[in-house]
Amino acid sequence: QKPTGILNKITLYPLTSYVLIDNSIDITAKGSDSSYYAVPITNPEYYVDENRISTIDENGKFTAKENGTVTVYAKSGNVIGSTNIVCIEKPTNIRIKNNKNSYVDSLNINRKDEMSFTADAYAGYNKLVASSDSFKWSCDEIVGTITENGVFTATDNVKDVSGNIYVNVGTA
C-alpha cells in the first residue's frame, strides 16, 4: 500500500521499561499512517492517568513516583498511543561492577589501593533504570572507606583483612 501521510497510529518508545522509583526515563512518540509508513508528530501531548502520582512532562520525561505499572499516553489530534512503565520501589537484586565494567562478587585489593564501583538494580531479570545517585554505598570499616560515589580506598592495615562493601537502593 502507498503511504497516506495521515497520522493513524502512535507508538511510544521504549515499549516497556522498568524504572526505580524517583528515577526518570525519556519517552519518545513515533507516528505512522495506515500503511505503517512514518508520519511526523509535532508536539504530542504526553500524560498519565489522573489517579497516578508518577509524572510525565511536555518533552516526554517520565518520573516514577509510585510502585506498580503506570500507563503513559501520547496524543496528537484524535490519535492516542500508550506504553506501560513498571515502577519498582525495591529491586530484587543489585549487582556491583568494578572500574572495568565487570560484575564482581569478591575481590582482592592491595593496601591503600583505590577502585571505583557502580551498580545495576534488577527486578527479577529486568534491569531497572536507575541513576548513580540512587545507590547508597558503605563498607566495613576494617577494610577501608567508600565514598557516596562508590570510590573504595583500601585500608593501610599491614595485616590481611576481609570485609564487605554494601550497596543499597530505593526509597526504603
mmCIF file of C-alpha atoms in Angstrom:
data_model
loop_
_atom_site.group_PDB
_atom_site.id
_atom_site.type_symbol
_atom_site.label_atom_id
_atom_site.label_comp_id
_atom_site.label_asym_id
_atom_site.label_seq_id
_atom_site.Cartn_x
_atom_site.Cartn_y
_atom_site.Cartn_z
ATOM 1 C CA GLN A 1 0.000 0.000 0.000
ATOM 2 C CA LYS A 2 1.028 3.547 -0.643
ATOM 3 C CA PRO A 3 1.779 5.999 2.160
ATOM 4 C CA THR A 4 -1.170 8.195 3.085
ATOM 5 C CA GLY A 5 0.771 10.710 5.175
ATOM 6 C CA ILE A 6 -2.143 10.865 7.630
ATOM 7 C CA LEU A 7 -1.388 10.006 11.245
ATOM 8 C CA ASN A 8 -3.148 6.744 12.125
ATOM 9 C CA LYS A 9 -1.106 5.275 14.987
ATOM 10 C CA ILE A 10 1.242 6.498 17.726
ATOM 11 C CA THR A 11 3.810 4.114 19.193
ATOM 12 C CA LEU A 12 5.698 5.054 22.345
ATOM 13 C CA TYR A 13 9.291 4.013 22.910
ATOM 14 C CA PRO A 14 10.652 2.271 24.819
ATOM 15 C CA LEU A 15 7.796 -0.220 24.505
ATOM 16 C CA THR A 16 8.095 -1.321 28.148
ATOM 17 C CA SER A 17 10.510 -0.110 30.806
ATOM 18 C CA TYR A 18 11.326 -0.885 34.403
ATOM 19 C CA VAL A 19 12.191 2.201 36.435
ATOM 20 C CA LEU A 20 13.317 2.567 40.038
ATOM 21 C CA ILE A 21 11.119 4.997 41.963
ATOM 22 C CA ASP A 22 12.469 8.575 41.961
ATOM 23 C CA ASN A 23 14.198 7.993 38.610
ATOM 24 C CA SER A 24 13.270 9.187 35.127
ATOM 25 C CA ILE A 25 13.211 7.893 31.569
ATOM 26 C CA ASP A 26 12.649 9.692 28.270
ATOM 27 C CA ILE A 27 9.612 8.533 26.282
ATOM 28 C CA THR A 28 9.521 9.116 22.520
ATOM 29 C CA ALA A 29 6.363 9.150 20.386
ATOM 30 C CA LYS A 30 6.579 7.942 16.774
ATOM 31 C CA GLY A 31 3.731 8.215 14.299
ATOM 32 C CA SER A 32 2.672 6.037 11.378
ATOM 33 C CA ASP A 33 -0.086 6.041 8.788
ATOM 34 C CA SER A 34 -2.499 3.184 7.986
ATOM 35 C CA SER A 35 0.162 1.629 5.735
ATOM 36 C CA TYR A 36 2.729 1.787 8.592
ATOM 37 C CA TYR A 37 4.831 4.485 6.922
ATOM 38 C CA ALA A 38 6.375 7.038 9.264
ATOM 39 C CA VAL A 39 4.421 10.230 9.827
ATOM 40 C CA PRO A 40 5.933 13.091 11.854
ATOM 41 C CA ILE A 41 4.220 14.094 15.076
ATOM 42 C CA THR A 42 4.573 17.685 16.187
ATOM 43 C CA ASN A 43 4.215 18.443 19.888
ATOM 44 C CA PRO A 44 2.451 15.320 21.136
ATOM 45 C CA GLU A 45 0.569 15.775 24.407
ATOM 46 C CA TYR A 46 2.010 13.369 26.998
ATOM 47 C CA TYR A 47 0.044 12.336 30.078
ATOM 48 C CA VAL A 48 -0.599 9.596 32.645
ATOM 49 C CA ASP A 49 -3.935 8.569 34.171
ATOM 50 C CA GLU A 50 -5.373 11.199 36.536
ATOM 51 C CA ASN A 51 -5.210 8.916 39.587
ATOM 52 C CA ARG A 52 -1.439 8.394 39.270
ATOM 53 C CA ILE A 53 1.267 10.330 41.113
ATOM 54 C CA SER A 54 4.014 9.494 38.599
ATOM 55 C CA THR A 55 4.523 12.331 36.125
ATOM 56 C CA ILE A 56 5.462 12.991 32.519
ATOM 57 C CA ASP A 57 6.413 16.419 31.230
ATOM 58 C CA GLU A 58 5.705 18.048 27.851
ATOM 59 C CA ASN A 59 9.003 16.669 26.476
ATOM 60 C CA GLY A 60 8.213 13.063 27.390
ATOM 61 C CA LYS A 61 10.350 12.808 30.538
ATOM 62 C CA PHE A 62 8.609 10.282 32.793
ATOM 63 C CA THR A 63 9.393 10.231 36.541
ATOM 64 C CA ALA A 64 8.438 7.175 38.609
ATOM 65 C CA LYS A 65 6.838 8.139 41.929
ATOM 66 C CA GLU A 66 4.807 5.049 42.852
ATOM 67 C CA ASN A 67 5.123 1.273 42.920
ATOM 68 C CA GLY A 68 3.354 -0.621 40.120
ATOM 69 C CA THR A 69 2.561 -0.318 36.436
ATOM 70 C CA VAL A 70 1.806 3.151 35.076
ATOM 71 C CA THR A 71 0.372 3.665 31.593
ATOM 72 C CA VAL A 72 1.827 6.623 29.701
ATOM 73 C CA TYR A 73 -0.059 8.183 26.797
ATOM 74 C CA ALA A 74 0.784 10.465 23.892
ATOM 75 C CA LYS A 75 -1.938 12.228 21.944
ATOM 76 C CA SER A 76 -1.834 14.091 18.650
ATOM 77 C CA GLY A 77 -5.189 15.209 17.250
ATOM 78 C CA ASN A 78 -7.563 12.279 17.798
ATOM 79 C CA VAL A 79 -4.808 9.640 17.783
ATOM 80 C CA ILE A 80 -3.558 8.222 21.094
ATOM 81 C CA GLY A 81 -0.738 5.793 21.790
ATOM 82 C CA SER A 82 0.345 4.232 25.058
ATOM 83 C CA THR A 83 3.058 2.211 26.776
ATOM 84 C CA ASN A 84 3.468 0.708 30.225
ATOM 85 C CA ILE A 85 6.188 1.671 32.673
ATOM 86 C CA VAL A 86 6.774 -0.689 35.595
ATOM 87 C CA CYS A 87 7.822 1.346 38.627
ATOM 88 C CA ILE A 88 9.751 -0.541 41.285
ATOM 89 C CA GLU A 89 10.373 0.604 44.862
ATOM 90 C CA LYS A 90 12.629 -2.267 45.964
ATOM 91 C CA PRO A 91 14.760 -4.199 43.493
ATOM 92 C CA THR A 92 15.131 -7.957 43.897
ATOM 93 C CA ASN A 93 18.863 -7.862 43.154
ATOM 94 C CA ILE A 94 21.756 -5.405 42.937
ATOM 95 C CA ARG A 95 24.929 -6.263 41.021
ATOM 96 C CA ILE A 96 28.202 -4.423 41.644
ATOM 97 C CA LYS A 97 30.563 -3.604 38.759
ATOM 98 C CA ASN A 98 34.227 -2.676 39.035
ATOM 99 C CA ASN A 99 36.027 0.052 37.081
ATOM 100 C CA LYS A 100 36.487 -2.431 34.196
ATOM 101 C CA ASN A 101 32.675 -2.707 33.933
ATOM 102 C CA SER A 102 32.740 -6.362 35.074
ATOM 103 C CA TYR A 103 30.388 -7.692 37.722
ATOM 104 C CA VAL A 104 32.176 -8.670 40.934
ATOM 105 C CA ASP A 105 31.134 -10.845 43.864
ATOM 106 C CA SER A 106 34.508 -10.719 45.624
ATOM 107 C CA LEU A 107 37.933 -9.168 45.102
ATOM 108 C CA ASN A 108 41.405 -8.889 46.484
ATOM 109 C CA ILE A 109 42.932 -5.447 46.660
ATOM 110 C CA ASN A 110 46.303 -4.173 47.855
ATOM 111 C CA ARG A 111 46.736 -1.817 50.794
ATOM 112 C CA LYS A 112 45.821 1.795 50.037
ATOM 113 C CA ASP A 113 44.647 0.911 46.518
ATOM 114 C CA GLU A 114 41.587 2.649 45.145
ATOM 115 C CA MET A 115 38.821 1.174 42.999
ATOM 116 C CA SER A 116 35.611 2.688 41.622
ATOM 117 C CA PHE A 117 32.361 0.742 41.667
ATOM 118 C CA THR A 118 28.992 1.182 40.013
ATOM 119 C CA ALA A 119 25.855 -0.880 40.418
ATOM 120 C CA ASP A 120 22.865 -2.148 38.461
ATOM 121 C CA ALA A 121 19.483 -2.827 40.087
ATOM 122 C CA TYR A 122 17.143 -5.577 38.868
ATOM 123 C CA ALA A 123 13.532 -6.630 39.343
ATOM 124 C CA GLY A 124 13.760 -10.311 38.503
ATOM 125 C CA TYR A 125 15.688 -10.415 35.222
ATOM 126 C CA ASN A 126 14.694 -6.874 34.254
ATOM 127 C CA LYS A 127 17.359 -4.214 34.653
ATOM 128 C CA LEU A 128 15.939 -1.065 36.229
ATOM 129 C CA VAL A 129 16.526 2.455 35.009
ATOM 130 C CA ALA A 130 18.389 3.910 37.986
ATOM 131 C CA SER A 131 20.757 6.861 38.220
ATOM 132 C CA SER A 132 24.073 6.501 40.026
ATOM 133 C CA ASP A 133 22.869 8.701 42.881
ATOM 134 C CA SER A 134 20.138 6.139 43.646
ATOM 135 C CA PHE A 135 22.798 3.870 45.129
ATOM 136 C CA LYS A 136 23.971 4.287 48.725
ATOM 137 C CA TRP A 137 27.459 2.843 49.394
ATOM 138 C CA SER A 138 29.080 1.687 52.634
ATOM 139 C CA CYS A 139 31.738 -0.798 53.759
ATOM 140 C CA ASP A 140 33.096 -2.493 56.836
ATOM 141 C CA GLU A 141 35.462 -0.015 58.480
ATOM 142 C CA ILE A 142 38.213 -2.622 58.838
ATOM 143 C CA VAL A 143 38.686 -2.889 55.046
ATOM 144 C CA GLY A 144 38.709 0.801 54.157
ATOM 145 C CA THR A 145 36.378 3.613 53.166
ATOM 146 C CA ILE A 146 33.960 4.191 50.308
ATOM 147 C CA THR A 147 32.558 7.477 49.035
ATOM 148 C CA GLU A 148 28.944 8.228 48.161
ATOM 149 C CA ASN A 149 30.011 7.796 44.508
ATOM 150 C CA GLY A 150 31.313 4.242 45.053
ATOM 151 C CA VAL A 151 35.051 5.010 45.175
ATOM 152 C CA PHE A 152 36.645 2.500 47.577
ATOM 153 C CA THR A 153 40.027 3.076 49.227
ATOM 154 C CA ALA A 154 41.579 0.049 50.923
ATOM 155 C CA THR A 155 42.915 0.337 54.448
ATOM 156 C CA ASP A 156 46.612 0.799 55.085
ATOM 157 C CA ASN A 157 46.490 -2.015 57.661
ATOM 158 C CA VAL A 158 49.583 -4.236 57.401
ATOM 159 C CA LYS A 159 47.591 -7.389 58.216
ATOM 160 C CA ASP A 160 45.377 -9.237 55.773
ATOM 161 C CA VAL A 161 41.792 -8.221 56.447
ATOM 162 C CA SER A 162 38.480 -9.147 54.927
ATOM 163 C CA GLY A 163 35.123 -7.446 54.988
ATOM 164 C CA ASN A 164 32.268 -6.286 52.849
ATOM 165 C CA ILE A 165 31.223 -3.456 50.592
ATOM 166 C CA TYR A 166 27.488 -2.740 50.720
ATOM 167 C CA VAL A 167 25.167 -1.018 48.304
ATOM 168 C CA ASN A 168 21.517 -0.226 48.895
ATOM 169 C CA VAL A 169 18.988 1.326 46.581
ATOM 170 C CA GLY A 170 15.407 2.510 46.609
ATOM 171 C CA THR A 171 13.264 4.646 48.820
ATOM 172 C CA ALA A 172 13.270 2.345 51.847
#
